[in-house]
PDB file of C-alpha atoms in Angstrom:
ATOM      1  CA  MET A 178     -57.186 -24.521  22.053  1.00 90.00           C
ATOM      2  CA  ASN A 179     -59.342 -22.096  23.981  1.00 92.00           C
ATOM      3  CA  LYS A 180     -59.721 -19.954  20.844  1.00 93.00           C
ATOM      4  CA  TRP A 181     -60.905 -22.976  18.827  1.00 94.00           C
ATOM      5  CA  ALA A 182     -63.448 -23.822  21.518  1.00 94.00           C
ATOM      6  CA  LYS A 183     -64.676 -20.232  21.738  1.00 94.00           C
ATOM      7  CA  ASP A 184     -64.994 -19.710  17.971  1.00 94.00           C
ATOM      8  CA  GLY A 185     -67.541 -22.499  17.613  1.00 91.00           C
ATOM      9  CA  ARG A 186     -66.077 -23.433  14.220  1.00 94.00           C
ATOM     10  CA  TYR A 187     -65.678 -27.037  15.318  1.00 94.00           C
ATOM     11  CA  ASP A 188     -68.431 -29.233  16.703  1.00 92.00           C
ATOM     12  CA  CYS A 189     -66.217 -30.933  19.271  1.00 93.00           C
ATOM     13  CA  HIS A 190     -64.791 -30.649  22.763  1.00 93.00           C
ATOM     14  CA  PHE A 191     -61.331 -29.437  23.720  1.00 93.00           C
ATOM     15  CA  LEU A 192     -59.669 -31.003  26.752  1.00 91.00           C
ATOM     16  CA  CYS A 193     -56.482 -30.036  28.541  1.00 89.00           C
ATOM     17  CA  ILE A 194     -55.518 -32.752  31.026  1.00 88.00           C
ATOM     18  CA  CYS A 195     -52.658 -32.443  33.511  1.00 87.00           C
ATOM     19  CA  ILE A 196     -51.161 -35.926  33.833  1.00 84.00           C
ATOM     20  CA  LEU A 197     -48.782 -35.537  36.764  1.00 86.00           C
ATOM     21  CA  GLY A 198     -50.424 -38.453  38.552  1.00 88.00           C
ATOM     22  CA  ASP A 199     -50.025 -37.091  42.070  1.00 92.00           C
ATOM     23  CA  ALA A 200     -51.514 -34.519  44.446  1.00 91.00           C
ATOM     24  CA  SER A 201     -49.698 -31.627  42.741  1.00 93.00           C
ATOM     25  CA  ALA A 202     -51.779 -32.139  39.566  1.00 92.00           C
ATOM     26  CA  LEU A 203     -54.637 -29.971  40.831  1.00 94.00           C
ATOM     27  CA  SER A 204     -52.457 -26.929  41.482  1.00 94.00           C
ATOM     28  CA  LEU A 205     -50.712 -27.261  38.106  1.00 92.00           C
ATOM     29  CA  ALA A 206     -54.081 -27.602  36.325  1.00 92.00           C
ATOM     30  CA  LYS A 207     -55.319 -24.448  38.088  1.00 94.00           C
ATOM     31  CA  GLU A 208     -52.118 -22.600  37.176  1.00 94.00           C
ATOM     32  CA  MET A 209     -52.426 -23.704  33.542  1.00 90.00           C
ATOM     33  CA  SER A 210     -56.084 -22.690  33.418  1.00 92.00           C
ATOM     34  CA  SER A 211     -55.334 -19.258  34.823  1.00 93.00           C
ATOM     35  CA  GLY A 212     -52.186 -18.640  32.820  1.00 92.00           C
ATOM     36  CA  MET A 213     -53.688 -19.766  29.511  1.00 90.00           C
ATOM     37  CA  GLN A 214     -57.132 -18.312  30.345  1.00 93.00           C
ATOM     38  CA  LEU A 215     -58.837 -21.626  29.549  1.00 92.00           C
ATOM     39  CA  THR A 216     -62.440 -20.473  29.817  1.00 94.00           C
ATOM     40  CA  HIS A 217     -64.002 -22.320  26.879  1.00 95.00           C
ATOM     41  CA  CYS A 218     -62.407 -25.755  27.095  1.00 93.00           C
ATOM     42  CA  VAL A 219     -62.304 -28.450  29.749  1.00 93.00           C
ATOM     43  CA  ASN A 220     -59.260 -28.349  31.994  1.00 91.00           C
ATOM     44  CA  GLY A 221     -58.766 -31.433  34.141  1.00 91.00           C
ATOM     45  CA  PHE A 222     -56.141 -33.438  35.968  1.00 92.00           C
ATOM     46  CA  ILE A 223     -55.150 -36.955  37.007  1.00 91.00           C
ATOM     47  CA  ASP A 224     -53.981 -37.141  40.594  1.00 93.00           C
ATOM     48  CA  ASN A 225     -53.089 -40.838  40.983  1.00 92.00           C
ATOM     49  CA  ASP A 226     -51.076 -43.508  39.180  1.00 89.00           C
ATOM     50  CA  GLN A 227     -54.022 -45.883  38.733  1.00 91.00           C
ATOM     51  CA  ASP A 228     -55.831 -43.458  36.390  1.00 89.00           C
ATOM     52  CA  MET A 229     -52.808 -42.519  34.310  1.00 83.00           C
ATOM     53  CA  PRO A 230     -53.201 -43.024  30.550  1.00 80.00           C
ATOM     54  CA  THR A 231     -50.943 -45.433  28.707  1.00 79.00           C
ATOM     55  CA  TYR A 232     -49.723 -42.542  26.564  1.00 74.00           C
ATOM     56  CA  GLY A 233     -49.841 -38.783  26.519  1.00 68.00           C
ATOM     57  CA  GLN A 234     -47.832 -35.730  25.657  1.00 69.00           C
ATOM     58  CA  LEU A 235     -47.374 -32.065  26.319  1.00 64.00           C
ATOM     59  CA  GLY A 236     -49.415 -29.675  24.203  1.00 63.00           C
ATOM     60  CA  CYS A 237     -46.264 -27.922  22.976  1.00 67.00           C
ATOM     61  CA  LYS A 238     -45.248 -31.280  21.492  1.00 77.00           C
ATOM     62  CA  GLY A 239     -48.495 -31.652  19.591  1.00 84.00           C
ATOM     63  CA  PHE A 240     -52.078 -32.599  20.310  1.00 90.00           C
ATOM     64  CA  ILE A 241     -53.899 -35.907  20.451  1.00 90.00           C
ATOM     65  CA  VAL A 242     -56.973 -35.766  18.201  1.00 93.00           C
ATOM     66  CA  LEU A 243     -59.884 -38.170  18.744  1.00 92.00           C
ATOM     67  CA  ASP A 244     -62.968 -38.799  16.630  1.00 93.00           C
ATOM     68  CA  GLU A 245     -66.582 -38.831  17.815  1.00 92.00           C
ATOM     69  CA  ASN A 246     -66.166 -42.446  19.006  1.00 94.00           C
ATOM     70  CA  HIS A 247     -63.021 -41.514  20.957  1.00 92.00           C
ATOM     71  CA  GLY A 248     -60.801 -43.339  18.477  1.00 93.00           C
ATOM     72  CA  VAL A 249     -57.366 -41.838  17.930  1.00 92.00           C
ATOM     73  CA  VAL A 250     -57.266 -39.896  14.659  1.00 93.00           C
ATOM     74  CA  ASN A 251     -53.755 -38.577  15.270  1.00 92.00           C
ATOM     75  CA  ALA A 252     -51.645 -39.494  18.288  1.00 89.00           C
ATOM     76  CA  SER A 253     -49.291 -36.539  17.886  1.00 89.00           C
ATOM     77  CA  THR A 254     -49.809 -33.518  15.670  1.00 93.00           C
ATOM     78  CA  SER A 255     -46.898 -31.327  14.552  1.00 92.00           C
ATOM     79  CA  VAL A 256     -44.659 -29.912  17.266  1.00 90.00           C
ATOM     80  CA  PHE A 257     -45.061 -26.171  17.838  1.00 88.00           C
ATOM     81  CA  MET A 258     -41.418 -25.671  18.828  1.00 88.00           C
ATOM     82  CA  GLN A 259     -40.343 -27.096  15.447  1.00 92.00           C
ATOM     83  CA  VAL A 260     -42.852 -25.636  12.984  1.00 94.00           C
ATOM     84  CA  LYS A 261     -44.442 -22.732  14.932  1.00 93.00           C
ATOM     85  CA  ASP A 262     -47.916 -21.711  13.702  1.00 93.00           C
ATOM     86  CA  LEU A 263     -47.991 -24.500  11.099  1.00 95.00           C
ATOM     87  CA  ALA A 264     -48.600 -26.812  14.074  1.00 93.00           C
ATOM     88  CA  PHE A 265     -51.984 -25.167  14.617  1.00 93.00           C
ATOM     89  CA  GLY A 266     -52.741 -25.539  10.918  1.00 96.00           C
ATOM     90  CA  HIS A 267     -52.127 -29.264  11.315  1.00 96.00           C
ATOM     91  CA  VAL A 268     -54.721 -29.509  14.082  1.00 96.00           C
ATOM     92  CA  GLU A 269     -57.189 -27.377  12.135  1.00 97.00           C
ATOM     93  CA  ALA A 270     -56.813 -29.516   8.985  1.00 98.00           C
ATOM     94  CA  LEU A 271     -57.618 -32.630  11.033  1.00 97.00           C
ATOM     95  CA  LEU A 272     -60.537 -30.981  12.820  1.00 97.00           C
ATOM     96  CA  ASP A 273     -61.948 -29.677   9.528  1.00 97.00           C
ATOM     97  CA  ALA A 274     -61.997 -33.238   8.163  1.00 97.00           C
ATOM     98  CA  VAL A 275     -63.193 -35.002  11.324  1.00 96.00           C
ATOM     99  CA  CYS A 276     -65.992 -32.522  12.062  1.00 96.00           C
ATOM    100  CA  ALA A 277     -67.187 -32.676   8.441  1.00 96.00           C
ATOM    101  CA  LYS A 278     -66.949 -36.495   8.506  1.00 95.00           C
ATOM    102  CA  GLN A 279     -64.517 -36.370   5.587  1.00 96.00           C
ATOM    103  CA  PRO A 280     -61.325 -38.365   4.974  1.00 97.00           C
ATOM    104  CA  LEU A 281     -58.222 -37.013   6.676  1.00 96.00           C
ATOM    105  CA  PRO A 282     -55.782 -35.052   4.515  1.00 97.00           C
ATOM    106  CA  LYS A 283     -52.852 -37.118   3.259  1.00 94.00           C
ATOM    107  CA  VAL A 284     -50.486 -34.320   4.310  1.00 95.00           C
ATOM    108  CA  CYS A 285     -51.207 -31.577   6.843  1.00 96.00           C
ATOM    109  CA  PRO A 286     -49.485 -28.243   7.466  1.00 96.00           C
ATOM    110  CA  GLY A 287     -46.351 -28.669   9.557  1.00 94.00           C
ATOM    111  CA  GLU A 288     -45.776 -32.324   8.690  1.00 93.00           C
ATOM    112  CA  TYR A 289     -42.379 -33.408   7.392  1.00 90.00           C
ATOM    113  CA  MET A 290     -42.285 -35.653   4.365  1.00 87.00           C
ATOM    114  CA  VAL A 291     -39.741 -37.067   1.956  1.00 87.00           C
ATOM    115  CA  LEU A 292     -40.309 -36.456  -1.746  1.00 86.00           C
TER     116      LEU A 292
END
């Protein structure tokens, strides 16, 4: 995610949000920022139950991709632990389409389908 933000290939923002919902969220967000060297994306946290989202997920289980109006384009991209680097190709295929204001691909790298 930090690499995508640094490259400037995509005209968008990259957010990493720790959703623990308690006081420990700040320290985990700092640890994540340091460990992953998140210097080109926004790293935030939610430290109380009232602000918790109605859904969310861990980055290793895919990303949530939003469009310019904050509408959900994809609620869960391919899971890294299942498809490895193809998971990043999935995100990139979506970002290529969204940033170019083009239709989303019918099938993205890393997606499972039945023929």
